[in-house]
Every structure is written in structure tokens, then in C-alpha cells.
Amino acid sequence: MAKTELLIFPSHPSSPSSLILSLQVHVKMADETVCVGPAPTSKSYLNMDAIMEAIKKTRAQAVHPGYGFLSENKEFARRLVSLLILIVVDISMGDKIESKLLAKKAKVNTIPGYDGVVKDADEAVRIAREIGYPIMIKASAGGGGKGMRIAWDDEETREGFRFSSQEAASSFGDDRLLIEKFIDNPRHIEIQVLADKHDNALWLNERECSIQRRNQKVVEEEPSTFLDPETRRRMGEQAVSLAKAVQYSSAGTVEFLVDSKKNFYFLEMNTRLQVEHPITECITGLDLVQEMIRVAKGYPLRHKQADIPINGWAVECRVYAEDPYKSFGLPSIGRLSQYKEPLHVPNVRVDSGIQEGSDISIYYDPMISKLVTYGSNRAEALQRMEEALDNYVIRGVTHNICLLREVITNSRFVRGDISTKFLPDVYPEGFKGHKLTDPEKRELLATATSLYVTEQLRSQRFLGTPRVAIVKPDVKRWELSVQLGDATHSVTVSNNGSTFSVEVDGMKLNVTSEWNLASPLLSVTVDGSQRIIQCLSRDASGNLSIQFLGTVYKLRILTKLAAELSKYMPEKTVEDTTSILRSPMPGAVVAVSVKPGDMVSEGQEICVIEAMKMQNSMIAAKTGKVKAVHCKTGETVGEGDLLVEME
């Protein structure tokens, strides 16, 4: 019987973290595991010698390189072939510079740009001026948004070259860069191709990938609402012609930028399995990994172009351990104290490699899972996605479910009016969470106060003892004061069994639920409208955190008397954040640009933090003198750690 080999990379093999890693889902699924190095990618995932040694040690017959790291590395493929080991991918188009030249020869529409390797920042500026701003700086060996920067002037080009080359080296072990014209406000639509070694090639329809942040996809769907059958056919045929021109043989993706007039331009070809491949599997019925293995073994394709259907609609949301309130998603780390996937929702697929108790670290991509829903049409697929997001339980790390839910329910997204600038266009001041309508606010207040009263009633009961209360509680009506945001609301609650009658700001609502306070999910019905909520925390001071419509709301519920007395409590002093710089995320310090006594200007770079393979420049909030520096290059910092103090 065939074995599934797996390579794993704990930070310290003898530490408790390795014990945690041994509990990971992908490790449990493997028949045999091999440690190839510590957690930093340069010492593990990009350590080609260690990986090759593990392959030899386990006598592996085939290697599927997955999504990133060495999956498009020609040297890795060459070394595998030299050992007569089957590699389940074709990296003939893995280099972005070479792939663009080949695309031109195959007469595929391409974006104007420089076709060689950019040597340094000065050459980058010269090329950018020749092409004309704005320009896109990209890692030649890259993908997944790593090593990519948009530049609108010379200064941004120099900065972009520095960060892109460093990210490319860290993520792919290759710091070569290319530059091309940046097409503003396009759609990002890609064609899935499948080709064999017998000159057969198919296009498996398109994936709409325009919802992005930092050039990384966040929400994908298939098919696209934008393409008509003729444009779909032309894009598919160009993608297949490119695959045939280079004698490509595997599953691959040809990515295009599409303008408002449906003109499309070749962006790059990813010669590997894409993260978003499940939505293609949903609407075509093909297992792409199985097809890749068959092709690598030399079998011909089993299907013709006419056999490829578009059956229904599929949507994928990338669930990240990120704080969406910071630049649409800065990384979060921690241990998953509670984790429950919404697999009880019909037509839901969750691809993940973690479980309750897993650690999310600073070393790798912050993706928790790929959440996929399928429906007979787009409205059904989106409705199921909304339900799945509401039923997804993730505790212990900050996550982006609130952003995902807001995107898929946004009116512009629902009508298909999207582009790669969707997030900054819809949220120009940054993401702020769901904005409650007046009826929704009343629902939330009614639900929260019913939950509060339920807990008060439960605390008055004695279980497993004949003890009788000395004074029988006889409260039939609760008059409460609820603080939500900057507003305070008067709420009156009375109950009859599991049903509460709640008066909020003069309006009455009926709230019903099973009120299982131990369950992470609560199904609540308010005036006939059913919602799934999550009570994330509650304490004896009346503070509640409730996830409602995807967004977490913090409320404080007090009795009328307690509310009157609370105004005499002293308030905490607000910290002056202009004179200090704290890390907005956990990560590693890769550069410190100042020392005590230096004068800095507002907006000047202070240090650089690398988090989950992305480099982030930390800047001064005001002009002044540096008083103290609390970090060093190479150190690991946590979210909120003090980096620099100003006088």
C-alpha cells in the first residue's frame, strides 16, 4: 500500500511547540513525517538540501510541491528529475520574466513593461520613467502577493524595489524583480488550464479574483459575473495556446487583468495548484490534484473541451488570522482555543490544516482555511456563504470573518460591480465593521439583554442541593442601561420561559432561544427573524462581546442603580500615541533605521517588521527627537510591544 510522506518544520524539535505541531491535521494524515529544519523559511521550506535529503531518506517516488516556496523553482525540479523522482507539476513557465516573453511569442495579449531582470533601485527608477507611472514591481519567482509593490513616483519605486526584493528572497529564495505598467482599477480574472504530455490542453472556465488586499486575493468566485461566453472563449483559447506553445503538462493558471471594456492582458502564469482551485472543482466536477498526478505519470486527459461544464456557482473566502481593522488585515498570532468549522451547513467545503489547539505563528502565511460554498446559482452560493461565516467558530486569534461577511453582502459585490480596488473604494477610511441599521441595533440590544437576564436567572438557581433561598427572588421585570459604542440605551426586559419581551428605546421585541450558555453558537429568533450569534465573552461587570452579523460588538449592561453609581468611577487616562511607536502586529524586526538622539520627520521610516513573509515599514507619527529605541534587528516582537519613544 502506498504511503503518504510529509515534511514538517517545527521551530525547535525538542520544544513543546513540536508537540503541538505533531497534533496538526496534516501531520496526523501522513504515514511518515520528517523534520527538515527550524521554523524560519530559509532554514526549512526553502532549504533545498534538507528537503532533498528527506526525499532520499524516505525513498519517495513522487513529490507534489504544493502552493508556494519551491513549487515553481526550476533548480528544485531539476534536482528531482536527476534522481528520477516524479514531480507533480510543470515549472516550464514558473519564472515570471520568462513566461512573459513566451506569452508574447504565443501572441497572448500582454501588459507593457520591461522584459529583463531589474538590477538595482536606480535602474528600477529609470525603467519606471520609461514605462510611465504607475508601475508594478513584482518578484520573478513569486506569487500570492509576496514581493509585489505599486509605485506612483520615484521615491515609491526605490522603496518598493527594496521591500519587494527582500520579500522575494524570504518567500522564494530568489530576489529577482520585474517591472510592468500598472493597470488601474481592473478586474483580476484567471483561467484554469489542464494539459497533458500528448498535446492535449483544456481550459476549465474562469475564476473571478478581484477582491484583494495588498495584491492578495480574499474572495474568489466561479464563474465571473462579468464575462460573456465569447470573452470567456477568447480568454480560454489564449490560455490554452500559451500552454501548448511551451508544451505545458499539468494543471496551471493563466492570470489576466480585464478592463471595463473586456479587453484582457496576460499578467502571469502560475505553474502550480492555485489556492482557489476548489471552486473550479465544484462547478466542473474534476479533481485537479488527481488530474495532476495522472498527467505527471504520463496518462492522457480523459476529457474534451466540450465535456467541461459550468454547473452552478461556487464562492471561496480565505479565512485569515488577521485584524481586518488594520490595513484590511495585519497578521494575528496565537493558539486556537476553540475551533469549529461550519460543516453542518449544506454544500460547504472547508480546506484547512489546523484544529482546536493549533498554533498560528509569525513564520508562515496567516491563512486559517479556505471556506467554499456551492449553489445552483450565485444568490444561493452567497446565501450559504453568509450562513457558513455566521456558524464558523474561531477563538484565540483575531480573524477576518467580519470583513468577509461585509464583502459578500455589500450591494456593489452582490450586483457584480467590483474591481481590484473594491476594498479601498468601498472603505476609503479603512474597514470599520458592520454599520448597524436602527432595526439591527434594536435586535442586538434585545438579544444582548436577554442573554444577560438569562445568566442572572441561572445564577439564582441551585442545582443538586435541597437548599432553599432565604429570600425568594421575585424579579419579573429588569430595567437596564446598555452602553453600545458612544450611546447609552434604556432597555426593559421581562420573560416568560425561554421567550423574552424586550422594550428598546420605546419599541417592543420578542426574543426566543434555547439559551444554552455553554454553546459557542446561539440561534436566536427576534420577532420571527432568526440569527446565529456568538457570545465571545461576558463578565460580572456586565461587559459582553457578541459576534452579530459577522462583527464583534462590545456592550456594557448595568442595572439602573449600577449605571447611576458608575459615573462616580474614575476614568483611565488615554495614552499619548504620538510620542511612542508600538508594533501593530507580531513579527520579526528586520531593520532599525534610527538611534537615540536622532531627529526624525513625520512619516520617516523608523524600523521594518516582517510578519508572515510580508515586510511592513513603521513610520514616525510626528517630527521630533528619538528618546529611546526598544528593539534590535533580529528580535521578535509582539502586537503592542513598545518599539521607539520620542521626546
XYZ file of C-alpha atoms in Angstrom:
647
model
C 0.000 0.000 0.000
C 1.311 3.451 -0.963
C 2.478 5.765 1.777
C 1.934 9.479 2.058
C 5.189 11.140 3.074
C 5.153 14.564 4.746
C 7.810 17.129 5.585
C 7.280 19.134 8.801
C 9.207 22.051 10.233
C 8.862 22.796 13.994
C 10.869 25.706 15.361
C 12.632 23.529 17.962
C 12.154 19.743 17.585
C 12.564 19.138 21.327
C 10.342 22.012 22.474
C 6.633 21.911 23.419
C 5.878 23.610 20.102
C 6.906 20.445 18.270
C 4.414 18.503 20.360
C 1.723 20.952 19.292
C 2.818 20.607 15.658
C 2.535 16.832 15.915
C -1.174 17.321 16.572
C -1.715 19.265 13.327
C -4.232 17.774 10.915
C -1.817 17.332 8.001
C 0.721 15.616 10.257
C -1.889 13.172 11.536
C -2.916 12.330 7.965
C 0.637 11.358 6.945
C 2.069 7.869 7.296
C 5.569 9.218 7.862
C 6.942 12.633 8.840
C 10.378 14.222 8.541
C 11.700 17.385 10.173
C 13.792 19.416 7.725
C 14.739 22.357 9.919
C 13.641 25.158 12.244
C 10.684 27.450 11.612
C 12.277 30.291 9.541
C 11.554 29.519 5.882
C 15.158 29.966 4.766
C 16.076 27.066 7.061
C 13.132 24.778 6.265
C 10.716 25.274 3.368
C 13.429 26.921 1.227
C 16.221 24.631 2.433
C 16.514 22.603 -0.750
C 19.356 20.407 0.510
C 17.441 19.365 3.623
C 14.296 18.615 1.612
C 16.239 16.575 -0.942
C 17.870 14.616 1.884
C 14.428 13.869 3.363
C 13.197 12.700 -0.058
C 16.154 10.329 -0.370
C 15.767 9.096 3.203
C 12.116 8.178 2.721
C 12.658 6.825 -0.804
C 9.842 8.987 -2.104
C 8.805 8.204 -5.687
C 6.913 11.441 -6.377
C 6.730 14.969 -4.976
C 3.792 17.375 -5.095
C 5.299 20.754 -4.124
C 2.025 22.415 -3.109
C 1.230 26.123 -3.419
C 4.360 28.161 -2.721
C 8.019 28.216 -1.670
C 9.772 25.801 -4.094
C 6.666 24.879 -6.099
C 7.852 26.926 -9.113
C 11.610 26.604 -8.576
C 13.425 25.211 -11.609
C 16.511 24.100 -9.668
C 14.335 22.065 -7.296
C 12.599 20.423 -10.254
C 15.926 19.715 -11.963
C 17.305 18.009 -8.866
C 14.199 15.836 -8.544
C 14.365 14.801 -12.200
C 18.071 13.969 -11.847
C 17.093 11.438 -9.174
C 14.327 10.020 -11.405
C 11.729 11.299 -8.942
C 8.361 12.275 -10.380
C 7.432 15.916 -9.753
C 3.680 16.529 -9.892
C 3.934 19.944 -11.536
C 5.389 21.531 -14.686
C 7.568 24.558 -13.906
C 8.336 25.453 -17.549
C 6.514 28.786 -17.019
C 7.349 29.291 -13.341
C 9.647 32.261 -13.928
C 7.551 35.419 -14.424
C 10.106 37.142 -16.676
C 10.491 34.151 -18.986
C 6.744 33.468 -19.001
C 6.026 36.999 -20.208
C 8.465 36.610 -23.117
C 6.921 33.262 -24.012
C 3.429 34.758 -23.817
C 4.414 37.429 -26.320
C 5.736 34.776 -28.708
C 2.446 32.872 -28.342
C 0.596 36.094 -29.328
C -1.127 36.427 -25.966
C -2.190 39.964 -25.009
C 0.473 41.272 -22.585
C 0.931 44.274 -20.293
C 3.607 46.796 -21.396
C 6.736 46.515 -19.292
C 10.420 45.693 -19.024
C 11.247 42.159 -20.122
C 14.507 41.703 -18.199
C 15.720 41.466 -14.606
C 15.884 44.794 -12.762
C 19.384 45.086 -11.259
C 19.007 47.810 -8.646
C 16.852 50.696 -7.411
C 18.416 53.211 -9.826
C 17.627 51.011 -12.804
C 14.120 50.486 -11.428
C 13.563 54.266 -11.413
C 14.908 54.604 -14.961
C 12.660 51.820 -16.256
C 9.642 53.190 -14.392
C 10.113 56.587 -16.019
C 10.349 54.982 -19.467
C 7.187 52.909 -18.954
C 5.321 55.729 -17.230
C 3.786 55.751 -13.745
C 2.077 53.969 -12.101
C 4.125 50.764 -12.308
C 4.021 47.341 -10.640
C 7.191 45.810 -9.173
C 6.946 42.010 -8.999
C 9.037 39.073 -7.859
C 10.041 36.960 -10.852
C 9.708 33.747 -8.839
C 6.773 34.996 -6.803
C 3.069 34.676 -6.290
C 0.407 35.139 -3.628
C 1.028 38.885 -3.360
C 4.537 38.386 -1.936
C 7.244 40.646 -3.384
C 4.753 42.967 -5.088
C 4.543 46.762 -4.788
C 2.731 49.502 -6.725
C 4.740 52.705 -7.239
C 3.393 56.083 -8.323
C 6.688 58.028 -8.252
C 10.486 57.643 -7.993
C 10.535 57.507 -4.188
C 7.923 54.747 -4.048
C 9.848 52.865 -6.754
C 13.047 52.858 -4.674
C 11.157 51.782 -1.553
C 9.173 49.186 -3.495
C 12.340 47.716 -5.006
C 13.885 47.329 -1.538
C 10.859 45.669 0.083
C 9.952 43.512 -2.937
C 13.476 42.098 -3.284
C 13.657 41.316 0.456
C 10.212 39.653 0.495
C 11.045 37.685 -2.658
C 14.271 36.381 -1.123
C 12.477 35.473 2.114
C 9.492 33.792 0.443
C 11.008 32.148 -2.638
C 14.786 32.209 -2.198
C 15.031 34.368 -5.358
C 15.205 38.175 -5.232
C 14.937 38.883 -8.975
C 12.327 41.504 -9.901
C 10.492 42.691 -12.997
C 8.597 45.910 -13.691
C 5.462 46.430 -15.775
C 2.783 49.049 -16.291
C 0.170 49.055 -13.542
C -3.350 48.950 -14.955
C -5.500 50.956 -12.574
C -8.922 49.680 -11.460
C -9.093 46.414 -13.462
C -10.655 43.062 -12.712
C -8.376 40.131 -11.936
C -9.729 37.096 -13.786
C -7.803 33.865 -14.260
C -8.234 30.836 -16.496
C -7.596 27.340 -15.143
C -5.822 25.170 -17.709
C -5.103 21.447 -17.736
C -2.679 19.911 -20.231
C -1.038 16.513 -20.715
C 2.103 15.166 -22.400
C 0.132 14.177 -25.521
C -0.543 17.708 -26.877
C -3.993 17.885 -25.269
C -4.997 21.003 -23.346
C -8.254 22.288 -21.846
C -9.428 25.498 -20.223
C -11.649 24.873 -17.184
C -13.529 28.193 -17.162
C -12.560 31.325 -15.242
C -12.226 32.424 -11.638
C -13.076 35.973 -10.550
C -10.350 37.072 -8.106
C -10.775 40.842 -7.959
C -11.426 41.200 -4.218
C -7.890 41.718 -2.930
C -5.816 43.471 -0.310
C -2.066 44.009 -0.714
C -2.323 42.169 -4.062
C -3.520 39.035 -2.267
C -6.883 37.514 -3.076
C -9.503 37.479 -0.331
C -12.743 36.353 -2.026
C -12.960 34.352 -5.252
C -15.897 33.025 -7.247
C -16.556 30.953 -10.333
C -17.786 31.816 -12.854
C -17.361 35.589 -13.181
C -20.434 37.809 -13.377
C -18.573 39.983 -15.900
C -17.609 37.620 -18.715
C -19.916 36.790 -21.596
C -19.488 33.425 -23.406
C -17.490 34.988 -26.249
C -14.960 36.727 -23.968
C -14.691 33.564 -21.871
C -13.926 31.551 -25.018
C -11.287 34.012 -26.267
C -9.537 34.121 -22.884
C -9.665 30.340 -22.615
C -8.254 29.834 -26.090
C -5.372 32.248 -25.454
C -4.589 30.459 -22.199
C -4.557 27.077 -23.955
C -2.451 28.415 -26.848
C 0.133 29.594 -24.323
C 0.157 26.200 -22.585
C 0.627 24.411 -25.907
C 3.311 26.836 -27.077
C 5.538 25.841 -24.155
C 4.419 22.183 -24.189
C 2.995 22.606 -20.706
C 1.755 19.440 -18.966
C -0.077 19.810 -15.653
C -2.722 21.972 -14.038
C -1.834 25.652 -14.237
C -3.418 29.079 -14.123
C -3.117 31.896 -16.642
C -3.948 35.171 -14.934
C -5.343 38.198 -16.771
C -6.229 41.782 -15.972
C -9.520 42.773 -17.605
C -10.604 46.377 -18.150
C -14.128 47.813 -18.206
C -14.423 47.168 -21.979
C -13.481 43.496 -21.562
C -10.013 43.943 -23.024
C -7.753 41.445 -21.294
C -3.987 41.359 -20.726
C -1.724 38.490 -19.666
C -0.499 39.009 -16.109
C 1.389 35.808 -15.300
C 1.137 32.042 -15.379
C 1.209 30.083 -12.148
C 2.623 26.639 -12.869
C 1.226 25.060 -9.744
C -2.018 24.362 -7.983
C -3.790 27.579 -7.006
C -5.160 28.201 -3.515
C -8.590 28.840 -5.054
C -8.739 25.606 -7.098
C -11.678 24.158 -5.053
C -14.226 26.457 -6.720
C -13.197 25.084 -10.119
C -13.622 21.564 -8.794
C -17.108 22.489 -7.543
C -18.509 23.648 -10.880
C -16.656 21.239 -13.201
C -16.673 18.075 -11.086
C -12.954 17.461 -11.772
C -10.422 16.599 -9.057
C -7.474 18.774 -10.100
C -4.915 17.096 -7.846
C -5.864 13.696 -9.223
C -5.578 15.049 -12.766
C -2.114 16.466 -11.973
C -0.918 13.095 -10.727
C -2.321 11.301 -13.791
C -0.662 13.782 -16.156
C 2.678 13.557 -14.332
C 2.544 9.774 -14.686
C 2.041 10.150 -18.446
C -1.655 9.404 -18.867
C -3.656 11.408 -21.442
C -6.517 13.655 -20.372
C -9.853 11.886 -20.011
C -11.950 14.869 -21.117
C -12.521 17.055 -24.178
C -13.257 20.792 -24.140
C -16.938 20.123 -24.852
C -17.085 17.997 -21.670
C -16.216 20.923 -19.379
C -19.404 22.332 -17.825
C -20.376 25.317 -15.723
C -22.654 23.631 -13.195
C -23.890 26.135 -10.634
C -21.820 28.730 -8.772
C -19.044 28.497 -6.189
C -17.573 31.096 -3.826
C -14.379 30.890 -1.765
C -13.493 33.073 1.219
C -9.953 32.996 2.548
C -10.230 32.925 6.321
C -7.131 34.584 7.768
C -5.716 35.077 11.255
C -5.675 38.814 10.667
C -7.069 42.023 12.113
C -9.156 43.488 9.259
C -9.425 46.823 11.068
C -5.693 47.376 10.410
C -4.977 47.943 6.697
C -7.685 45.373 5.805
C -5.686 42.674 7.589
C -2.491 42.699 9.643
C -1.415 39.277 10.999
C -2.526 37.869 14.330
C -0.864 35.005 16.184
C -1.959 32.729 18.985
C -3.392 29.336 19.799
C -6.837 28.285 18.634
C -8.547 27.832 21.985
C -11.815 26.914 20.265
C -12.342 25.947 16.644
C -15.406 24.575 14.870
C -15.850 24.521 11.114
C -19.384 25.067 9.695
C -19.570 21.678 8.009
C -23.162 21.187 9.155
C -24.238 23.857 6.646
C -25.246 22.209 3.311
C -22.833 22.409 0.354
C -19.924 23.749 2.411
C -16.305 22.682 1.943
C -13.503 23.706 4.319
C -9.870 23.109 3.360
C -7.667 23.593 6.418
C -4.676 22.074 8.152
C -5.451 23.122 11.693
C -7.723 22.132 14.547
C -8.560 23.217 18.070
C -5.267 23.680 19.926
C -3.210 24.537 16.830
C -0.758 27.438 16.906
C -0.746 30.291 14.385
C 2.868 31.545 14.281
C 4.687 34.524 12.780
C 6.643 32.409 10.309
C 4.064 31.453 7.698
C 1.068 32.733 5.811
C -1.788 33.614 8.231
C -4.454 31.655 6.328
C -6.599 29.514 8.620
C -8.717 27.875 5.926
C -10.389 28.126 2.562
C -14.143 28.300 3.086
C -16.061 27.248 -0.022
C -19.800 27.230 -0.678
C -21.690 25.953 -3.699
C -25.156 26.657 -5.040
C -27.240 26.196 -8.166
C -26.860 29.942 -8.755
C -24.865 32.868 -7.365
C -27.534 34.041 -4.922
C -27.734 30.574 -3.379
C -23.938 30.256 -3.096
C -23.681 33.678 -1.416
C -26.539 32.905 0.973
C -24.784 29.702 2.031
C -21.519 31.592 2.479
C -23.253 34.100 4.754
C -24.665 31.241 6.822
C -21.308 29.442 6.913
C -19.459 32.547 8.117
C -22.012 33.077 10.898
C -21.550 29.459 12.010
C -17.730 29.464 11.931
C -16.254 29.388 15.457
C -12.682 30.692 15.796
C -11.362 31.694 19.216
C -7.837 32.527 20.359
C -6.750 34.615 17.361
C -8.167 37.674 15.627
C -9.713 36.741 12.273
C -11.214 38.391 9.209
C -14.683 36.841 9.157
C -16.310 40.236 9.735
C -14.638 41.622 6.594
C -15.554 38.572 4.520
C -19.199 38.793 5.550
C -19.343 42.503 4.791
C -17.876 41.940 1.324
C -20.269 39.197 0.248
C -23.326 41.128 1.492
C -22.232 44.507 0.108
C -24.667 45.798 -2.526
C -21.867 46.515 -5.025
C -20.489 42.997 -4.692
C -23.937 41.432 -4.937
C -24.610 43.163 -8.258
C -21.113 42.253 -9.520
C -19.735 45.813 -9.620
C -16.191 45.022 -8.486
C -12.527 45.615 -9.332
C -9.161 45.123 -7.650
C -9.782 48.489 -5.903
C -13.040 47.292 -4.346
C -11.868 47.409 -0.720
C -10.296 50.917 -0.763
C -13.224 52.224 -2.834
C -15.914 50.855 -0.512
C -13.951 51.583 2.679
C -11.882 54.728 1.906
C -11.289 55.366 5.616
C -10.428 51.738 6.296
C -12.657 48.873 7.366
C -14.806 49.751 10.395
C -17.011 46.666 10.697
C -20.716 46.372 10.014
C -22.668 49.600 10.377
C -25.868 48.717 12.194
C -29.201 49.977 10.917
C -31.704 51.078 13.571
C -33.677 47.771 13.398
C -30.415 45.760 13.599
C -29.273 47.804 16.586
C -32.533 47.061 18.379
C -32.119 43.358 17.571
C -28.609 43.368 19.031
C -29.685 45.222 22.186
C -32.684 42.931 22.682
C -30.542 39.810 22.183
C -27.748 41.011 24.481
C -30.084 41.981 27.316
C -31.996 38.692 27.018
C -28.671 36.881 27.290
C -27.755 38.991 30.327
C -31.044 38.237 32.080
C -30.717 34.529 31.242
C -27.363 34.453 33.017
C -28.787 36.373 36.009
C -31.627 33.873 36.327
C -29.241 30.941 36.041
C -27.018 32.336 38.811
C -30.032 32.386 41.165
C -30.690 28.645 40.797
C -29.125 25.959 42.994
C -28.595 22.606 41.306
C -28.040 19.262 43.030
C -28.943 20.515 46.516
C -32.187 20.819 48.515
C -31.143 24.301 49.653
C -33.941 26.858 49.510
C -33.178 30.532 49.030
C -33.807 32.598 52.185
C -35.290 35.372 50.107
C -37.065 34.146 47.010
C -36.106 36.270 44.015
C -39.251 37.743 42.590
C -37.940 39.903 39.749
C -40.414 39.967 36.882
C -39.002 42.968 35.094
C -35.461 44.217 34.600
C -34.756 47.869 33.898
C -31.322 48.048 32.323
C -28.907 50.596 30.936
C -26.902 49.387 27.924
C -23.836 51.101 26.521
C -23.112 50.336 22.856
C -20.408 52.459 21.313
C -20.838 56.057 22.422
C -24.585 55.725 23.044
C -26.477 54.543 26.119
C -29.877 52.892 25.733
C -32.666 52.227 28.220
C -33.932 48.653 27.924
C -36.700 46.894 29.824
C -36.829 43.081 29.870
C -39.460 40.630 31.100
C -39.564 36.921 30.466
C -41.939 34.034 30.054
C -39.935 30.809 29.954
C -37.448 30.943 27.084
C -39.159 33.941 25.492
C -38.276 37.487 26.483
C -40.305 40.601 25.870
C -37.855 43.467 25.417
C -38.586 47.158 25.092
C -35.745 49.051 23.397
C -35.996 52.817 23.047
C -39.769 52.605 23.178
C -40.148 49.679 20.740
C -41.123 46.127 21.838
C -39.461 42.965 20.527
C -39.934 39.262 21.317
C -36.732 37.225 21.660
C -36.682 33.411 21.734
C -33.835 30.912 22.009
C -32.792 27.731 23.780
C -30.293 29.952 25.688
C -27.585 27.325 26.040
C -24.859 29.489 27.559
C -22.264 26.733 27.124
C -22.699 26.601 23.336
C -20.385 28.727 21.155
C -23.298 29.271 18.754
C -26.717 30.602 19.696
C -29.684 30.520 17.364
C -31.860 33.478 18.355
C -35.223 34.485 16.899
C -36.205 38.147 17.167
C -39.775 38.883 16.038
C -39.665 35.881 13.700
C -36.242 36.701 12.243
C -33.591 34.072 13.006
C -29.946 34.959 13.640
C -26.852 32.979 14.600
C -24.821 34.861 17.194
C -21.720 34.089 19.206
C -21.164 35.330 22.741
C -17.382 35.635 22.827
C -17.054 36.847 26.403
C -19.036 38.094 29.381
C -18.039 39.066 32.909
C -19.527 40.022 36.257
C -19.183 43.728 35.432
C -21.800 43.458 32.710
C -19.338 43.532 29.786
C -20.354 41.384 26.822
C -18.697 40.778 23.451
C -21.139 39.457 20.870
C -20.472 38.493 17.261
C -23.571 39.687 15.414
C -23.840 39.840 11.601
C -20.153 38.919 11.489
C -18.898 41.897 13.504
C -17.936 41.779 17.183
C -19.748 44.387 19.296
C -18.791 45.272 22.859
C -21.637 46.157 25.182
C -21.889 47.017 28.850
C -25.154 46.113 30.569
C -25.926 47.513 34.010
C -28.971 47.805 36.209
C -30.343 51.331 36.584
C -28.770 51.641 40.049
C -25.359 50.397 38.890
C -25.460 52.779 35.933
C -26.144 55.713 38.269
C -23.228 54.776 40.519
C -20.782 54.101 37.655
C -20.495 57.794 36.818
C -18.542 58.247 40.045
C -15.850 55.790 38.923
C -12.533 57.329 37.759
C -11.730 57.048 34.047
C -8.491 55.632 32.679
C -6.019 58.096 31.168
C -5.706 57.727 27.399
C -2.135 57.036 26.258
C -0.480 59.657 24.013
C 0.404 57.539 20.985
C 2.118 60.329 19.020
C 5.258 60.101 21.174
C 5.639 56.329 21.016
C 5.704 53.669 18.337
C 4.206 50.280 19.149
C 4.213 47.249 16.885
C 0.783 46.872 15.249
C 1.383 43.140 14.762
C 3.593 40.290 15.944
C 6.695 39.751 13.832
C 10.461 39.956 13.496
C 12.461 43.194 13.360
C 14.454 43.132 10.105
C 15.767 46.708 10.197
C 16.076 49.618 12.651
C 16.730 52.963 10.960
C 17.174 55.278 13.984
C 19.109 55.554 17.241
C 18.628 57.659 20.395
C 19.279 61.332 19.711
C 18.353 61.194 16.005
C 15.967 63.797 14.618
C 13.162 62.266 12.563
C 10.437 63.777 10.409
C 6.778 62.834 10.350
C 6.346 59.845 8.032
C 10.026 58.840 8.201
C 10.786 55.118 8.448
C 11.721 54.056 11.989
C 12.002 50.303 11.553
C 10.762 47.385 9.457
C 8.731 44.478 10.857
C 8.396 41.234 8.911
C 5.230 39.307 9.707
C 4.172 36.154 7.909
C 6.501 36.799 4.937
C 5.332 40.416 4.437
C 7.543 43.402 5.306
C 5.925 46.453 6.904
C 7.549 49.875 7.299
C 6.877 51.522 10.682
C 6.910 55.325 10.419
C 7.097 58.281 12.832
C 3.771 59.894 13.749
C 5.391 63.302 14.308
C 8.610 65.241 13.864
C 10.947 65.111 16.864
C 13.978 63.585 18.563
C 14.309 59.866 19.322
C 14.432 59.344 23.091
C 14.883 55.554 23.246
C 14.898 52.519 20.938
C 13.492 49.335 22.477
C 14.068 46.881 19.623
C 17.006 45.376 17.749
C 17.392 43.788 14.347
C 16.591 40.089 14.570
C 14.372 40.361 17.643
C 10.822 39.031 17.742
C 8.149 41.476 18.904
C 4.507 41.020 19.855
C 1.486 43.113 18.997
C 1.542 46.283 21.091
C 5.213 45.978 22.091
C 6.983 49.327 22.510
C 9.491 49.904 19.701
C 10.570 53.546 19.930
C 9.963 56.524 22.233
C 10.091 60.167 21.098
C 10.823 63.228 23.241
